[in-house]
Amino acid sequence: MVRTRWRFKFLLEAVIALPLVLPPTVLGFYLLIALGPHGPLGRLMESLGGRPLAFTFTGLVIGSVIYSMPFVIQPLQNAFATVGRRPLEVAATLRASPLDRFFTIAVPLARHGFLTAVVLGFAHTVGEFGVVLMIGGNIPGETQVLSIAIYDHVEGLEYVHAHWLSGGLLLASFLMLMVVYAIDRRFRSFQT
């Protein structure tokens, strides 16, 4: 993603960064639906002879990876961006293949980003959801936040209300990130 000039790169960046602004319960709710017995991934697992991934350790790992994705990918992107083109161009003149240039030049020069990515990804996964609930509690009208309201609706099997709140937060979060990345892309194109 660092070197691509794809016109709609900002859309992919917004999708990857969505967990930064999306409440964990929105992502968790949609993962529960997708991984559950009636969801697409749950049905796929059942057709392959397994069981749905909701309420399993594997499902938890999948959710954690998706939830922490921006905290891993963005530091890696920044690290690879700092490598620059020159070392890769020099390696190309020495007939190094693109794969060889990546593993022998780019990865070692960006190694600091891997450590940052691992630490941030782990810390983000460990500190999610429970912190808000422990600090703010769940007092309606005082400390109840939308993510906890979604949890309450799911717990009460009120999926219509959960869909409305989750969908609204999902859309608002995605639109905000899309605008930010589109503006950033436009700003960078004016600088060059």
PDB file of N, CA and C in Angstrom, residues 65-104:
ATOM      1  N   VAL A  65      -7.854  -9.738  15.778  1.00  0.00           N
ATOM      2  CA  VAL A  65      -6.988  -9.353  14.659  1.00  0.00           C
ATOM      3  C   VAL A  65      -7.633  -8.208  13.872  1.00  0.00           C
ATOM      4  N   ILE A  66      -8.923  -8.345  13.579  1.00  0.00           N
ATOM      5  CA  ILE A  66      -9.617  -7.295  12.831  1.00  0.00           C
ATOM      6  C   ILE A  66      -9.670  -6.006  13.644  1.00  0.00           C
ATOM      7  N   TYR A  67      -9.950  -6.121  14.931  1.00  0.00           N
ATOM      8  CA  TYR A  67     -10.062  -4.951  15.797  1.00  0.00           C
ATOM      9  C   TYR A  67      -8.744  -4.190  15.912  1.00  0.00           C
ATOM     10  N   SER A  68      -7.632  -4.910  15.895  1.00  0.00           N
ATOM     11  CA  SER A  68      -6.320  -4.283  16.065  1.00  0.00           C
ATOM     12  C   SER A  68      -5.600  -4.002  14.755  1.00  0.00           C
ATOM     13  N   MET A  69      -6.232  -4.310  13.639  1.00  0.00           N
ATOM     14  CA  MET A  69      -5.587  -4.156  12.339  1.00  0.00           C
ATOM     15  C   MET A  69      -4.952  -2.782  12.105  1.00  0.00           C
ATOM     16  N   PRO A  70      -5.627  -1.670  12.375  1.00  0.00           N
ATOM     17  CA  PRO A  70      -4.976  -0.386  12.097  1.00  0.00           C
ATOM     18  C   PRO A  70      -3.752  -0.126  12.959  1.00  0.00           C
ATOM     19  N   PHE A  71      -3.736  -0.681  14.151  1.00  0.00           N
ATOM     20  CA  PHE A  71      -2.594  -0.479  15.040  1.00  0.00           C
ATOM     21  C   PHE A  71      -1.386  -1.295  14.611  1.00  0.00           C
ATOM     22  N   VAL A  72      -1.601  -2.237  13.717  1.00  0.00           N
ATOM     23  CA  VAL A  72      -0.506  -3.037  13.172  1.00  0.00           C
ATOM     24  C   VAL A  72      -0.113  -2.516  11.789  1.00  0.00           C
ATOM     25  N   ILE A  73      -1.092  -2.281  10.941  1.00  0.00           N
ATOM     26  CA  ILE A  73      -0.806  -1.908   9.557  1.00  0.00           C
ATOM     27  C   ILE A  73      -0.231  -0.501   9.437  1.00  0.00           C
ATOM     28  N   GLN A  74      -0.769   0.461  10.153  1.00  0.00           N
ATOM     29  CA  GLN A  74      -0.289   1.832  10.000  1.00  0.00           C
ATOM     30  C   GLN A  74       1.171   2.021  10.413  1.00  0.00           C
ATOM     31  N   PRO A  75       1.631   1.452  11.522  1.00  0.00           N
ATOM     32  CA  PRO A  75       3.066   1.575  11.815  1.00  0.00           C
ATOM     33  C   PRO A  75       3.946   0.886  10.761  1.00  0.00           C
ATOM     34  N   LEU A  76       3.453  -0.230  10.220  1.00  0.00           N
ATOM     35  CA  LEU A  76       4.213  -0.904   9.165  1.00  0.00           C
ATOM     36  C   LEU A  76       4.274  -0.045   7.906  1.00  0.00           C
ATOM     37  N   GLN A  77       3.155   0.565   7.552  1.00  0.00           N
ATOM     38  CA  GLN A  77       3.145   1.458   6.395  1.00  0.00           C
ATOM     39  C   GLN A  77       4.136   2.599   6.585  1.00  0.00           C
ATOM     40  N   ASN A  78       4.108   3.205   7.748  1.00  0.00           N
ATOM     41  CA  ASN A  78       5.027   4.308   8.025  1.00  0.00           C
ATOM     42  C   ASN A  78       6.478   3.853   7.954  1.00  0.00           C
ATOM     43  N   ALA A  79       6.751   2.681   8.479  1.00  0.00           N
ATOM     44  CA  ALA A  79       8.118   2.167   8.455  1.00  0.00           C
ATOM     45  C   ALA A  79       8.581   1.901   7.020  1.00  0.00           C
ATOM     46  N   PHE A  80       7.728   1.298   6.218  1.00  0.00           N
ATOM     47  CA  PHE A  80       8.102   1.030   4.825  1.00  0.00           C
ATOM     48  C   PHE A  80       8.221   2.328   4.025  1.00  0.00           C
ATOM     49  N   ALA A  81       7.435   3.333   4.372  1.00  0.00           N
ATOM     50  CA  ALA A  81       7.529   4.624   3.686  1.00  0.00           C
ATOM     51  C   ALA A  81       8.868   5.296   3.965  1.00  0.00           C
ATOM     52  N   THR A  82       9.406   5.105   5.174  1.00  0.00           N
ATOM     53  CA  THR A  82      10.687   5.732   5.512  1.00  0.00           C
ATOM     54  C   THR A  82      11.863   5.076   4.805  1.00  0.00           C
ATOM     55  N   VAL A  83      11.664   3.858   4.298  1.00  0.00           N
ATOM     56  CA  VAL A  83      12.747   3.186   3.561  1.00  0.00           C
ATOM     57  C   VAL A  83      13.092   3.988   2.315  1.00  0.00           C
ATOM     58  N   GLY A  84      12.105   4.540   1.673  1.00  0.00           N
ATOM     59  CA  GLY A  84      12.338   5.332   0.471  1.00  0.00           C
ATOM     60  C   GLY A  84      12.567   4.455  -0.754  1.00  0.00           C
ATOM     61  N   ARG A  85      12.685   5.088  -1.891  1.00  0.00           N
ATOM     62  CA  ARG A  85      12.843   4.370  -3.160  1.00  0.00           C
ATOM     63  C   ARG A  85      14.301   4.044  -3.481  1.00  0.00           C
ATOM     64  N   ARG A  86      15.202   4.878  -3.040  1.00  0.00           N
ATOM     65  CA  ARG A  86      16.609   4.759  -3.455  1.00  0.00           C
ATOM     66  C   ARG A  86      17.218   3.382  -3.167  1.00  0.00           C
ATOM     67  N   PRO A  87      17.119   2.843  -1.946  1.00  0.00           N
ATOM     68  CA  PRO A  87      17.726   1.522  -1.701  1.00  0.00           C
ATOM     69  C   PRO A  87      17.126   0.428  -2.593  1.00  0.00           C
ATOM     70  N   LEU A  88      15.840   0.515  -2.867  1.00  0.00           N
ATOM     71  CA  LEU A  88      15.184  -0.483  -3.705  1.00  0.00           C
ATOM     72  C   LEU A  88      15.615  -0.331  -5.162  1.00  0.00           C
ATOM     73  N   GLU A  89      15.800   0.906  -5.605  1.00  0.00           N
ATOM     74  CA  GLU A  89      16.266   1.143  -6.971  1.00  0.00           C
ATOM     75  C   GLU A  89      17.692   0.632  -7.155  1.00  0.00           C
ATOM     76  N   VAL A  90      18.530   0.854  -6.164  1.00  0.00           N
ATOM     77  CA  VAL A  90      19.902   0.357  -6.232  1.00  0.00           C
ATOM     78  C   VAL A  90      19.906  -1.168  -6.313  1.00  0.00           C
ATOM     79  N   ALA A  91      19.089  -1.816  -5.502  1.00  0.00           N
ATOM     80  CA  ALA A  91      19.006  -3.279  -5.534  1.00  0.00           C
ATOM     81  C   ALA A  91      18.481  -3.760  -6.888  1.00  0.00           C
ATOM     82  N   ALA A  92      17.584  -3.015  -7.488  1.00  0.00           N
ATOM     83  CA  ALA A  92      17.054  -3.390  -8.807  1.00  0.00           C
ATOM     84  C   ALA A  92      18.138  -3.321  -9.867  1.00  0.00           C
ATOM     85  N   THR A  93      19.045  -2.336  -9.759  1.00  0.00           N
ATOM     86  CA  THR A  93      20.133  -2.247 -10.741  1.00  0.00           C
ATOM     87  C   THR A  93      21.100  -3.420 -10.605  1.00  0.00           C
ATOM     88  N   LEU A  94      21.095  -4.045  -9.447  1.00  0.00           N
ATOM     89  CA  LEU A  94      21.931  -5.235  -9.214  1.00  0.00           C
ATOM     90  C   LEU A  94      21.161  -6.516  -9.515  1.00  0.00           C
ATOM     91  N   ARG A  95      20.034  -6.376 -10.207  1.00  0.00           N
ATOM     92  CA  ARG A  95      19.185  -7.475 -10.669  1.00  0.00           C
ATOM     93  C   ARG A  95      18.477  -8.234  -9.548  1.00  0.00           C
ATOM     94  N   ALA A  96      18.202  -7.585  -8.470  1.00  0.00           N
ATOM     95  CA  ALA A  96      17.422  -8.208  -7.395  1.00  0.00           C
ATOM     96  C   ALA A  96      15.954  -8.198  -7.820  1.00  0.00           C
ATOM     97  N   SER A  97      15.295  -9.322  -7.632  1.00  0.00           N
ATOM     98  CA  SER A  97      13.873  -9.422  -7.979  1.00  0.00           C
ATOM     99  C   SER A  97      13.054  -8.580  -6.995  1.00  0.00           C
ATOM    100  N   PRO A  98      11.810  -8.237  -7.346  1.00  0.00           N
ATOM    101  CA  PRO A  98      10.980  -7.475  -6.406  1.00  0.00           C
ATOM    102  C   PRO A  98      10.821  -8.174  -5.057  1.00  0.00           C
ATOM    103  N   LEU A  99      10.645  -9.486  -5.067  1.00  0.00           N
ATOM    104  CA  LEU A  99      10.516 -10.236  -3.814  1.00  0.00           C
ATOM    105  C   LEU A  99      11.810 -10.190  -3.009  1.00  0.00           C
ATOM    106  N   ASP A 100      12.929 -10.339  -3.698  1.00  0.00           N
ATOM    107  CA  ASP A 100      14.238 -10.268  -3.041  1.00  0.00           C
ATOM    108  C   ASP A 100      14.466  -8.875  -2.460  1.00  0.00           C
ATOM    109  N   ARG A 101      14.117  -7.839  -3.206  1.00  0.00           N
ATOM    110  CA  ARG A 101      14.275  -6.466  -2.703  1.00  0.00           C
ATOM    111  C   ARG A 101      13.422  -6.244  -1.460  1.00  0.00           C
ATOM    112  N   PHE A 102      12.215  -6.826  -1.466  1.00  0.00           N
ATOM    113  CA  PHE A 102      11.342  -6.662  -0.314  1.00  0.00           C
ATOM    114  C   PHE A 102      11.937  -7.307   0.928  1.00  0.00           C
ATOM    115  N   PHE A 103      12.367  -8.586   0.806  1.00  0.00           N
ATOM    116  CA  PHE A 103      12.822  -9.313   1.993  1.00  0.00           C
ATOM    117  C   PHE A 103      14.245  -8.980   2.416  1.00  0.00           C
ATOM    118  N   THR A 104      15.098  -8.601   1.501  1.00  0.00           N
ATOM    119  CA  THR A 104      16.492  -8.336   1.888  1.00  0.00           C
ATOM    120  C   THR A 104      16.808  -6.859   2.083  1.00  0.00           C
TER     121      THR A 104
END
